[in-house]
PDB file of C-alpha atoms (C1' of nucleotides) in Angstrom:
ATOM      1  CA  MET A  29      61.642  99.760  39.350  1.00 68.00           C
ATOM      2  CA  ASP A  30      63.432 102.917  39.773  1.00 74.00           C
ATOM      3  CA  ARG A  31      62.644 105.707  42.258  1.00 73.00           C
ATOM      4  CA  GLU A  32      60.602 107.639  39.882  1.00 77.00           C
ATOM      5  CA  ASN A  33      58.178 104.730  39.181  1.00 87.00           C
ATOM      6  CA  LEU A  34      58.213 103.754  42.810  1.00 91.00           C
ATOM      7  CA  ASP A  35      57.192 107.236  43.999  1.00 94.00           C
ATOM      8  CA  GLN A  36      54.414 107.491  41.283  1.00 94.00           C
ATOM      9  CA  GLU A  37      52.879 104.020  42.267  1.00 96.00           C
ATOM     10  CA  LEU A  38      52.995 105.121  45.896  1.00 97.00           C
ATOM     11  CA  LYS A  39      51.304 108.316  45.013  1.00 96.00           C
ATOM     12  CA  LEU A  40      48.462 106.557  43.080  1.00 96.00           C
ATOM     13  CA  LEU A  41      48.001 103.962  46.012  1.00 97.00           C
ATOM     14  CA  HIS A  42      47.492 107.028  48.313  1.00 97.00           C
ATOM     15  CA  GLU A  43      45.115 108.722  46.179  1.00 96.00           C
ATOM     16  CA  ARG A  44      43.143 105.696  44.884  1.00 97.00           C
ATOM     17  CA  ILE A  45      43.212 102.974  47.350  1.00 98.00           C
ATOM     18  CA  CYS A  46      44.356 103.983  50.761  1.00 98.00           C
ATOM     19  CA  PRO A  47      41.291 106.339  51.457  1.00 98.00           C
ATOM     20  CA  ALA A  48      39.291 103.236  51.654  1.00 98.00           C
ATOM     21  CA  LEU A  49      41.088 102.096  54.746  1.00 98.00           C
ATOM     22  CA  ASN A  50      41.445 105.628  56.335  1.00 98.00           C
ATOM     23  CA  HIS A  51      38.118 105.999  57.964  1.00 98.00           C
ATOM     24  CA  PRO A  52      36.256 103.868  60.540  1.00 98.00           C
ATOM     25  CA  LEU A  53      33.045 104.174  58.616  1.00 98.00           C
ATOM     26  CA  ARG A  54      34.492 103.303  55.435  1.00 98.00           C
ATOM     27  CA  MET A  55      36.090 100.183  56.887  1.00 98.00           C
ATOM     28  CA  LYS A  56      32.738  99.247  58.316  1.00 98.00           C
ATOM     29  CA  ILE A  57      31.124  99.638  55.117  1.00 98.00           C
ATOM     30  CA  LEU A  58      33.626  97.313  53.481  1.00 98.00           C
ATOM     31  CA  TYR A  59      33.129  94.739  56.131  1.00 97.00           C
ATOM     32  CA  LEU A  60      29.379  94.909  55.843  1.00 97.00           C
ATOM     33  CA  LEU A  61      29.440  94.651  51.983  1.00 98.00           C
ATOM     34  CA  ASN A  62      31.768  91.677  52.335  1.00 98.00           C
ATOM     35  CA  GLU A  63      29.094  89.769  54.079  1.00 97.00           C
ATOM     36  CA  LYS A  64      26.448  90.590  51.420  1.00 97.00           C
ATOM     37  CA  SER A  65      25.280  93.491  49.172  1.00 98.00           C
ATOM     38  CA  LEU A  66      23.314  96.089  50.787  1.00 98.00           C
ATOM     39  CA  ASN A  67      21.297  99.240  49.829  1.00 98.00           C
ATOM     40  CA  VAL A  68      21.941 102.834  51.352  1.00 98.00           C
ATOM     41  CA  GLY A  69      19.138 102.319  53.693  1.00 97.00           C
ATOM     42  CA  GLU A  70      20.246  99.184  55.208  1.00 98.00           C
ATOM     43  CA  LEU A  71      23.802 100.527  55.418  1.00 98.00           C
ATOM     44  CA  THR A  72      22.598 103.592  57.226  1.00 97.00           C
ATOM     45  CA  ALA A  73      20.525 101.580  59.697  1.00 96.00           C
ATOM     46  CA  GLU A  74      23.700  99.374  60.281  1.00 95.00           C
ATOM     47  CA  MET A  75      25.955 102.388  60.975  1.00 95.00           C
ATOM     48  CA  GLY A  76      23.895 104.764  63.057  1.00 94.00           C
ATOM     49  CA  VAL A  77      25.219 107.915  61.383  1.00 97.00           C
ATOM     50  CA  PRO A  78      23.265 110.329  59.064  1.00 97.00           C
ATOM     51  CA  GLN A  79      22.425 109.040  55.695  1.00 97.00           C
ATOM     52  CA  SER A  80      24.353 111.942  54.115  1.00 97.00           C
ATOM     53  CA  SER A  81      27.342 110.779  55.775  1.00 98.00           C
ATOM     54  CA  VAL A  82      27.025 107.136  54.494  1.00 98.00           C
ATOM     55  CA  SER A  83      26.358 108.517  51.096  1.00 98.00           C
ATOM     56  CA  ARG A  84      29.440 110.485  51.049  1.00 98.00           C
ATOM     57  CA  HIS A  85      31.712 107.577  52.290  1.00 98.00           C
ATOM     58  CA  LEU A  86      30.135 105.374  49.679  1.00 98.00           C
ATOM     59  CA  ARG A  87      31.055 107.896  47.067  1.00 98.00           C
ATOM     60  CA  VAL A  88      34.745 107.835  48.123  1.00 98.00           C
ATOM     61  CA  LEU A  89      34.633 104.023  47.524  1.00 98.00           C
ATOM     62  CA  ARG A  90      32.546 104.123  44.385  1.00 98.00           C
ATOM     63  CA  GLU A  91      34.765 106.900  42.629  1.00 97.00           C
ATOM     64  CA  ARG A  92      37.834 104.637  43.238  1.00 97.00           C
ATOM     65  CA  GLY A  93      36.060 101.507  41.640  1.00 97.00           C
ATOM     66  CA  LEU A  94      36.144  99.663  45.013  1.00 98.00           C
ATOM     67  CA  VAL A  95      32.413  99.314  45.370  1.00 98.00           C
ATOM     68  CA  ARG A  96      29.779  99.185  42.586  1.00 98.00           C
ATOM     69  CA  ALA A  97      26.245 100.819  42.748  1.00 98.00           C
ATOM     70  CA  GLU A  98      23.400  98.973  41.167  1.00 97.00           C
ATOM     71  CA  ARG A  99      20.151 100.800  40.751  1.00 96.00           C
ATOM     72  CA  GLN A 100      16.968  98.859  41.168  1.00 96.00           C
ATOM     73  CA  GLY A 101      14.182 101.210  40.992  1.00 94.00           C
ATOM     74  CA  THR A 102      14.738 103.921  43.479  1.00 95.00           C
ATOM     75  CA  THR A 103      16.942 101.541  45.519  1.00 97.00           C
ATOM     76  CA  ILE A 104      20.716 101.455  45.019  1.00 98.00           C
ATOM     77  CA  TRP A 105      22.566  98.337  45.868  1.00 98.00           C
ATOM     78  CA  TYR A 106      26.151  98.553  46.716  1.00 98.00           C
ATOM     79  CA  VAL A 107      28.395  95.666  46.008  1.00 98.00           C
ATOM     80  CA  LEU A 108      32.010  95.076  46.997  1.00 98.00           C
ATOM     81  CA  VAL A 109      34.133  95.063  43.944  1.00 98.00           C
ATOM     82  CA  GLU A 110      37.390  94.359  45.781  1.00 98.00           C
ATOM     83  CA  PRO A 111      37.000  91.744  48.447  1.00 98.00           C
ATOM     84  CA  GLU A 112      40.632  91.890  49.030  1.00 98.00           C
ATOM     85  CA  LEU A 113      40.174  95.038  50.863  1.00 98.00           C
ATOM     86  CA  THR A 114      38.719  93.221  53.814  1.00 97.00           C
ATOM     87  CA  THR A 115      41.823  90.912  53.577  1.00 97.00           C
ATOM     88  CA  ALA A 116      44.040  93.977  54.059  1.00 98.00           C
ATOM     89  CA  ILE A 117      41.929  95.063  57.027  1.00 97.00           C
ATOM     90  CA  GLU A 118      42.242  91.604  58.615  1.00 97.00           C
ATOM     91  CA  ILE A 119      46.024  92.077  58.466  1.00 97.00           C
ATOM     92  CA  LEU A 120      45.899  95.373  60.251  1.00 98.00           C
ATOM     93  CA  ARG A 121      43.488  93.876  62.841  1.00 97.00           C
ATOM     94  CA  ARG A 122      46.035  91.231  63.489  1.00 96.00           C
ATOM     95  CA  ILE A 123      48.763  93.806  64.076  1.00 97.00           C
ATOM     96  CA  LEU A 124      46.475  95.711  66.387  1.00 97.00           C
ATOM     97  CA  SER A 125      45.539  92.576  68.226  1.00 95.00           C
ATOM     98  CA  ARG A 126      49.236  91.919  68.792  1.00 94.00           C
ATOM     99  CA  GLN A 127      49.696  95.399  70.073  1.00 93.00           C
ATOM    100  CA  LEU A 128      46.959  95.124  72.524  1.00 90.00           C
ATOM    101  CA  GLY A 129      48.294  91.853  73.750  1.00 85.00           C
ATOM    102  CA  ASN A 130      51.633  93.444  74.273  1.00 58.00           C
ATOM    103  CA  HIS A 131      50.229  96.438  75.880  1.00 51.00           C
ATOM    104  CA  LEU A 132      47.449  95.019  77.821  1.00 46.00           C
ATOM    105  CA  TYR A 133      47.348  97.548  80.427  1.00 43.00           C
ATOM    106  CA  GLN A 134      47.037 100.524  78.164  1.00 40.00           C
ATOM    107  CA  ALA A 135      44.388  98.730  76.124  1.00 37.00           C
ATOM    108  CA  GLN A 136      42.238  98.006  79.143  1.00 36.00           C
ATOM    109  CA  THR A 137      42.635 101.204  81.104  1.00 34.00           C
ATOM    110  CA  ILE A 138      43.234 104.096  78.659  1.00 34.00           C
ATOM    111  CA  LEU A 139      42.175 103.182  75.022  1.00 37.00           C
ATOM    112  CA  GLY A 140      43.378 106.423  73.603  1.00 39.00           C
ATOM    113  CA  ILE A 141      46.990 105.910  74.495  1.00 42.00           C
ATOM    114  CA  LEU A 142      49.629 104.723  72.292  1.00 43.00           C
ATOM    115  CA  PRO A 143      52.157 102.047  72.988  1.00 44.00           C
ATOM    116  CA  GLU A 144      55.495 103.298  74.789  1.00 42.00           C
ATOM    117  CA  GLU A 145      58.392 103.920  72.643  1.00 43.00           C
ATOM    118  CA  ALA A 146      61.470 101.686  72.739  1.00 36.00           C
TER     119      ALA A 146
ATOM    120  CA  MET B  14      31.343  90.894  68.069  1.00 68.00           C
ATOM    121  CA  ASP B  15      28.507  93.322  68.731  1.00 74.00           C
ATOM    122  CA  ARG B  16      28.235  96.711  67.189  1.00 73.00           C
ATOM    123  CA  GLU B  17      29.797  98.554  69.964  1.00 77.00           C
ATOM    124  CA  ASN B  18      32.953  96.522  69.943  1.00 87.00           C
ATOM    125  CA  LEU B  19      33.142  96.590  66.238  1.00 91.00           C
ATOM    126  CA  ASP B  20      33.020 100.316  66.151  1.00 94.00           C
ATOM    127  CA  GLN B  21      35.543 100.479  69.035  1.00 94.00           C
ATOM    128  CA  GLU B  22      38.125  98.349  67.152  1.00 95.00           C
ATOM    129  CA  LEU B  23      37.610 100.224  63.901  1.00 97.00           C
ATOM    130  CA  LYS B  24      38.325 103.351  65.881  1.00 96.00           C
ATOM    131  CA  LEU B  25      41.498 101.976  67.244  1.00 96.00           C
ATOM    132  CA  LEU B  26      42.476 100.619  63.968  1.00 97.00           C
ATOM    133  CA  HIS B  27      42.087 104.047  62.446  1.00 98.00           C
ATOM    134  CA  GLU B  28      44.129 105.766  65.109  1.00 97.00           C
ATOM    135  CA  ARG B  29      46.813 103.355  65.641  1.00 97.00           C
ATOM    136  CA  ILE B  30      47.462 101.368  62.426  1.00 98.00           C
ATOM    137  CA  CYS B  31      45.832 103.083  59.404  1.00 98.00           C
ATOM    138  CA  PRO B  32      48.001 106.065  59.485  1.00 98.00           C
ATOM    139  CA  ALA B  33      50.937 104.056  58.735  1.00 98.00           C
ATOM    140  CA  LEU B  34      49.576 103.411  55.180  1.00 98.00           C
ATOM    141  CA  ASN B  35      48.049 106.707  54.689  1.00 98.00           C
ATOM    142  CA  HIS B  36      51.075 108.573  53.263  1.00 98.00           C
ATOM    143  CA  PRO B  37      53.240 107.874  50.382  1.00 98.00           C
ATOM    144  CA  LEU B  38      56.452 108.503  52.338  1.00 98.00           C
ATOM    145  CA  ARG B  39      55.507 106.368  55.205  1.00 98.00           C
ATOM    146  CA  MET B  40      54.683 103.553  52.751  1.00 98.00           C
ATOM    147  CA  LYS B  41      58.183 103.984  51.241  1.00 98.00           C
ATOM    148  CA  ILE B  42      59.715 103.914  54.669  1.00 98.00           C
ATOM    149  CA  LEU B  43      57.957 100.620  55.490  1.00 98.00           C
ATOM    150  CA  TYR B  44      59.135  99.210  52.215  1.00 97.00           C
ATOM    151  CA  LEU B  45      62.677 100.291  52.583  1.00 97.00           C
ATOM    152  CA  LEU B  46      62.807  98.923  56.134  1.00 98.00           C
ATOM    153  CA  ASN B  47      61.297  95.658  55.053  1.00 98.00           C
ATOM    154  CA  GLU B  48      64.503  95.227  53.020  1.00 97.00           C
ATOM    155  CA  LYS B  49      66.843  96.062  55.748  1.00 97.00           C
ATOM    156  CA  SER B  50      67.248  98.367  58.738  1.00 98.00           C
ATOM    157  CA  LEU B  51      68.355 101.816  57.910  1.00 98.00           C
ATOM    158  CA  ASN B  52      69.327 104.881  59.849  1.00 98.00           C
ATOM    159  CA  VAL B  53      67.695 108.267  59.376  1.00 98.00           C
ATOM    160  CA  GLY B  54      70.543 109.556  57.062  1.00 97.00           C
ATOM    161  CA  GLU B  55      70.261 106.574  54.857  1.00 97.00           C
ATOM    162  CA  LEU B  56      66.339 106.914  54.701  1.00 98.00           C
ATOM    163  CA  THR B  57      66.557 110.520  53.916  1.00 97.00           C
ATOM    164  CA  ALA B  58      68.943 109.982  51.108  1.00 96.00           C
ATOM    165  CA  GLU B  59      66.640 107.267  49.617  1.00 95.00           C
ATOM    166  CA  MET B  60      63.612 109.450  49.892  1.00 95.00           C
ATOM    167  CA  GLY B  61      64.669 112.735  48.454  1.00 93.00           C
ATOM    168  CA  VAL B  62      62.832 114.972  51.006  1.00 97.00           C
ATOM    169  CA  PRO B  63      64.042 117.118  53.876  1.00 97.00           C
ATOM    170  CA  GLN B  64      65.383 115.299  56.887  1.00 97.00           C
ATOM    171  CA  SER B  65      62.837 116.792  59.089  1.00 97.00           C
ATOM    172  CA  SER B  66      60.197 115.341  57.031  1.00 98.00           C
ATOM    173  CA  VAL B  67      61.550 111.865  57.234  1.00 98.00           C
ATOM    174  CA  SER B  68      61.967 112.362  60.888  1.00 98.00           C
ATOM    175  CA  ARG B  69      58.363 113.324  61.485  1.00 98.00           C
ATOM    176  CA  HIS B  70      57.035 110.305  59.447  1.00 98.00           C
ATOM    177  CA  LEU B  71      59.291 108.002  61.354  1.00 98.00           C
ATOM    178  CA  ARG B  72      57.692 109.425  64.533  1.00 98.00           C
ATOM    179  CA  VAL B  73      54.261 108.508  63.339  1.00 98.00           C
ATOM    180  CA  LEU B  74      55.373 104.953  62.914  1.00 98.00           C
ATOM    181  CA  ARG B  75      57.390 104.899  66.167  1.00 98.00           C
ATOM    182  CA  GLU B  76      54.736 106.138  68.294  1.00 97.00           C
ATOM    183  CA  ARG B  77      52.429 103.334  67.028  1.00 97.00           C
ATOM    184  CA  GLY B  78      54.993 100.677  67.653  1.00 97.00           C
ATOM    185  CA  LEU B  79      55.248  99.823  63.964  1.00 98.00           C
ATOM    186  CA  VAL B  80      58.854 100.429  63.730  1.00 98.00           C
ATOM    187  CA  ARG B  81      61.597 100.589  66.529  1.00 98.00           C
ATOM    188  CA  ALA B  82      64.473 102.963  67.091  1.00 98.00           C
ATOM    189  CA  GLU B  83      67.780 101.740  68.166  1.00 97.00           C
ATOM    190  CA  ARG B  84      70.356 104.270  69.106  1.00 96.00           C
ATOM    191  CA  GLN B  85      74.085 103.532  68.328  1.00 95.00           C
ATOM    192  CA  GLY B  86      76.153 106.353  69.241  1.00 93.00           C
ATOM    193  CA  THR B  87      74.791 109.357  67.445  1.00 93.00           C
ATOM    194  CA  THR B  88      73.141 107.217  64.782  1.00 97.00           C
ATOM    195  CA  ILE B  89      69.640 105.770  65.182  1.00 98.00           C
ATOM    196  CA  TRP B  90      68.589 102.700  63.324  1.00 98.00           C
ATOM    197  CA  TYR B  91      65.147 101.993  62.476  1.00 98.00           C
ATOM    198  CA  VAL B  92      63.904  98.527  62.430  1.00 98.00           C
ATOM    199  CA  LEU B  93      60.462  97.311  61.084  1.00 98.00           C
ATOM    200  CA  VAL B  94      58.407  95.728  63.923  1.00 98.00           C
ATOM    201  CA  GLU B  95      55.512  94.891  61.814  1.00 98.00           C
ATOM    202  CA  PRO B  96      56.564  93.334  58.448  1.00 98.00           C
ATOM    203  CA  GLU B  97      52.859  92.479  57.862  1.00 98.00           C
ATOM    204  CA  LEU B  98      52.418  96.044  56.938  1.00 98.00           C
ATOM    205  CA  THR B  99      54.218  95.437  53.683  1.00 97.00           C
ATOM    206  CA  THR B 100      51.981  92.448  53.108  1.00 98.00           C
ATOM    207  CA  ALA B 101      49.024  94.675  53.511  1.00 98.00           C
ATOM    208  CA  ILE B 102      50.543  97.217  50.975  1.00 98.00           C
ATOM    209  CA  GLU B 103      51.109  94.381  48.654  1.00 97.00           C
ATOM    210  CA  ILE B 104      47.274  93.593  48.695  1.00 98.00           C
ATOM    211  CA  LEU B 105      46.609  97.253  47.955  1.00 98.00           C
ATOM    212  CA  ARG B 106      48.994  97.177  45.039  1.00 97.00           C
ATOM    213  CA  ARG B 107      47.490  94.127  43.609  1.00 97.00           C
ATOM    214  CA  ILE B 108      44.071  95.983  43.539  1.00 97.00           C
ATOM    215  CA  LEU B 109      45.556  99.056  41.974  1.00 97.00           C
ATOM    216  CA  SER B 110      47.208  96.952  39.422  1.00 95.00           C
ATOM    217  CA  ARG B 111      44.023  95.398  38.621  1.00 94.00           C
ATOM    218  CA  GLN B 112      42.503  98.806  38.205  1.00 93.00           C
ATOM    219  CA  LEU B 113      45.123 100.066  36.020  1.00 90.00           C
ATOM    220  CA  GLY B 114      44.399  96.975  33.691  1.00 82.00           C
ATOM    221  CA  ASN B 115      47.739  95.528  34.302  1.00 59.00           C
ATOM    222  CA  HIS B 116      47.352  91.718  34.161  1.00 49.00           C
ATOM    223  CA  LEU B 117      51.004  91.060  34.144  1.00 45.00           C
ATOM    224  CA  TYR B 118      51.194  91.811  37.784  1.00 43.00           C
ATOM    225  CA  GLN B 119      53.274  89.218  39.945  1.00 38.00           C
ATOM    226  CA  ALA B 120      53.639  89.321  43.618  1.00 37.00           C
ATOM    227  CA  GLN B 121      56.996  90.775  44.189  1.00 38.00           C
ATOM    228  CA  THR B 122      58.640  93.339  46.362  1.00 37.00           C
ATOM    229  CA  ILE B 123      57.894  96.924  45.230  1.00 38.00           C
ATOM    230  CA  LEU B 124      61.513  97.512  44.905  1.00 35.00           C
ATOM    231  CA  GLY B 125      61.884  94.689  42.355  1.00 33.00           C
ATOM    232  CA  ILE B 126      61.349  94.895  38.733  1.00 31.00           C
ATOM    233  CA  LEU B 127      57.687  95.229  37.854  1.00 31.00           C
ATOM    234  CA  PRO B 128      55.690  96.074  34.642  1.00 30.00           C
ATOM    235  CA  GLU B 129      55.748  99.576  32.990  1.00 26.00           C
ATOM    236  CA  GLU B 130      52.877 102.088  33.264  1.00 24.00           C
ATOM    237  CA  ALA B 131      52.558 102.102  37.029  1.00 21.00           C
TER     238      ALA B 131
ATOM    239  C1'  DG C  21       2.331 115.602  35.938  1.00 56.19           C
ATOM    240  C1'  DC C  22       2.348 115.015  41.066  1.00 56.19           C
ATOM    241  C1'  DG C  23       3.938 113.119  45.482  1.00 56.19           C
ATOM    242  C1'  DG C  24       6.689 110.363  48.089  1.00 56.19           C
ATOM    243  C1'  DA C  25      10.619 107.423  48.966  1.00 56.19           C
ATOM    244  C1'  DA C  26      15.593 106.568  48.234  1.00 56.19           C
ATOM    245  C1'  DT C  27      19.789 108.455  47.504  1.00 56.19           C
ATOM    246  C1'  DA C  28      23.027 112.295  46.336  1.00 56.19           C
ATOM    247  C1'  DT C  29      25.056 116.734  46.736  1.00 56.19           C
ATOM    248  C1'  DT C  30      25.932 121.559  48.348  1.00 56.19           C
ATOM    249  C1'  DC C  31      27.142 124.629  52.009  1.00 56.19           C
ATOM    250  C1'  DG C  32      29.776 126.526  55.764  1.00 56.19           C
ATOM    251  C1'  DG C  33      32.446 125.762  59.327  1.00 56.19           C
ATOM    252  C1'  DA C  34      35.477 122.795  62.333  1.00 56.19           C
ATOM    253  C1'  DT C  35      39.381 119.743  62.932  1.00 56.19           C
ATOM    254  C1'  DA C  36      43.399 117.485  61.546  1.00 56.19           C
ATOM    255  C1'  DA C  37      47.604 116.720  58.693  1.00 56.19           C
ATOM    256  C1'  DA C  38      51.471 118.046  56.213  1.00 56.19           C
ATOM    257  C1'  DC C  39      54.941 121.230  55.013  1.00 56.19           C
ATOM    258  C1'  DG C  40      59.558 124.169  55.077  1.00 56.19           C
ATOM    259  C1'  DC C  41      62.397 126.371  57.683  1.00 56.19           C
ATOM    260  C1'  DA C  42      64.778 127.291  61.634  1.00 56.19           C
ATOM    261  C1'  DT C  43      66.353 125.619  65.861  1.00 56.19           C
ATOM    262  C1'  DA C  44      66.805 122.321  69.676  1.00 56.19           C
ATOM    263  C1'  DT C  45      68.812 118.087  71.565  1.00 56.19           C
ATOM    264  C1'  DA C  46      72.118 114.341  72.134  1.00 56.19           C
ATOM    265  C1'  DA C  47      76.256 111.899  71.592  1.00 56.19           C
ATOM    266  C1'  DG C  48      81.279 111.497  70.336  1.00 56.19           C
ATOM    267  C1'  DG C  49      85.746 113.262  69.921  1.00 56.19           C
ATOM    268  C1'  DA C  50      89.602 116.965  70.114  1.00 56.19           C
TER     269       DA C  50
ATOM    270  C1'  DT D  10      84.661 122.638  77.143  1.00 56.19           C
ATOM    271  C1'  DC D  11      83.809 123.325  72.489  1.00 56.19           C
ATOM    272  C1'  DC D  12      82.833 121.690  67.851  1.00 56.19           C
ATOM    273  C1'  DT D  13      80.700 118.447  64.510  1.00 56.19           C
ATOM    274  C1'  DT D  14      77.491 115.123  63.188  1.00 56.19           C
ATOM    275  C1'  DA D  15      72.962 113.008  63.545  1.00 56.19           C
ATOM    276  C1'  DT D  16      68.214 113.239  64.720  1.00 56.19           C
ATOM    277  C1'  DA D  17      64.173 115.598  66.544  1.00 56.19           C
ATOM    278  C1'  DT D  18      61.027 119.285  67.509  1.00 56.19           C
ATOM    279  C1'  DG D  19      58.521 124.023  67.382  1.00 56.19           C
ATOM    280  C1'  DC D  20      56.401 127.336  64.716  1.00 56.19           C
ATOM    281  C1'  DG D  21      53.336 129.378  61.301  1.00 56.19           C
ATOM    282  C1'  DT D  22      51.022 128.338  57.186  1.00 56.19           C
ATOM    283  C1'  DT D  23      48.667 125.779  53.805  1.00 56.19           C
ATOM    284  C1'  DT D  24      46.011 121.940  52.493  1.00 56.19           C
ATOM    285  C1'  DA D  25      42.955 118.232  52.966  1.00 56.19           C
ATOM    286  C1'  DT D  26      39.196 115.843  55.450  1.00 56.19           C
ATOM    287  C1'  DC D  27      35.113 115.623  57.901  1.00 56.19           C
ATOM    288  C1'  DC D  28      30.592 116.818  59.463  1.00 56.19           C
ATOM    289  C1'  DG D  29      25.292 117.863  60.062  1.00 56.19           C
ATOM    290  C1'  DA D  30      21.599 120.199  58.163  1.00 56.19           C
ATOM    291  C1'  DA D  31      19.444 121.490  54.378  1.00 56.19           C
ATOM    292  C1'  DT D  32      18.383 120.815  49.615  1.00 56.19           C
ATOM    293  C1'  DA D  33      18.514 118.538  45.183  1.00 56.19           C
ATOM    294  C1'  DT D  34      17.953 114.598  42.155  1.00 56.19           C
ATOM    295  C1'  DT D  35      16.074 110.253  40.548  1.00 56.19           C
ATOM    296  C1'  DC D  36      12.572 107.054  40.099  1.00 56.19           C
ATOM    297  C1'  DC D  37       8.186 104.811  40.787  1.00 56.19           C
ATOM    298  C1'  DG D  38       3.092 104.670  41.258  1.00 56.19           C
ATOM    299  C1'  DC D  39      -1.002 106.903  40.791  1.00 56.19           C
TER     300       DC D  39
END
DNA sequence: GCGGAATATTCGGATAAACGCATATAAGGA
DNA sequence: TCCTTATATGCGTTTATCCGAATATTCCGC
C-alpha cells in the first residue's frame, strides 16, 4: 500500500470508526449493547444523562453502521452490529490498566494527571 | 464494577488512551513506530506535513506514555511503548474493511500490500 | 383524528482540537 | 562563543464537538 492509499484509509478510519471510541458515553453504549440489545429508554436509564444526549450519541454510531435501530411500535431497539468494537476497547483498557499499575501514585492521588515523561 | 467505577474508567480511557487513535496522523505515527523506532526528521519525511505538526502529535502520545523519546545528541528517537495500540487499530481496520464490502481482507500490517479500493 | 409515550432533531452557546507560521530551546562542533 | 542542525513551543485563528433545553416526529390505542 503506497502512501496515498494509507493516508486515505486512515482518513476513513478517523471519520467512520474512531468517533465510536472517542467519547465515554459512546463507549458505555457499546459496552451495554454488547451485553444485550436495549431500547433508548433503557439506555437512558443506565447512563444517567438526558435522553437527547443518548439519542445524539446513538446517531453517531448508527450513521456509521456500528449499531442498528430496530423499530417495534414506538420503541426502538438498538443492536450492536460490530461487537469487535468492544474487543478494541478491551485492548485500550488493558493499556490503561498497565499504566495505572506503573503509575500507581498518580492513579490513586490525582486521577487527572498524566504519566511523567521519560 | 459498579456504575461509578465504570464511568470513571471510561473517562480515563477517553482522556489518556483514546486521543492516540483519534487522529489520522497519530495513527500513522503509531504504525510507523510499530515497524521500527524513528527520529522526528524521519517521521516528518514519511508524513508529508510540517515538522511542527509531527512534533505536536508526538507530544500527545508522549504525554500519555504511549511512546517514549530517547535523546541521542541532537536527535530524538521515538519508541512505541504500547504496540497493542496497533492491534486495536487493526481491529478498527477490519471493521472498516467489512463496511466497505471488502471481503478480501487479510490481517496484515497496514504498510503491507492490501486490496485496492481502500 | 386525538392524546400520550418514545425517540429524534434543532438551536445557540460553550469548549476543545488542530493548524500554519514564526520563534524558542538544546546539543554539537568549529 | 558562534553557527548549524534537530526538535519543541507560543500565538492567533479556524474548525469540530458537545451540551441542555425546547421542540418536532413517529407510532399506537382509543
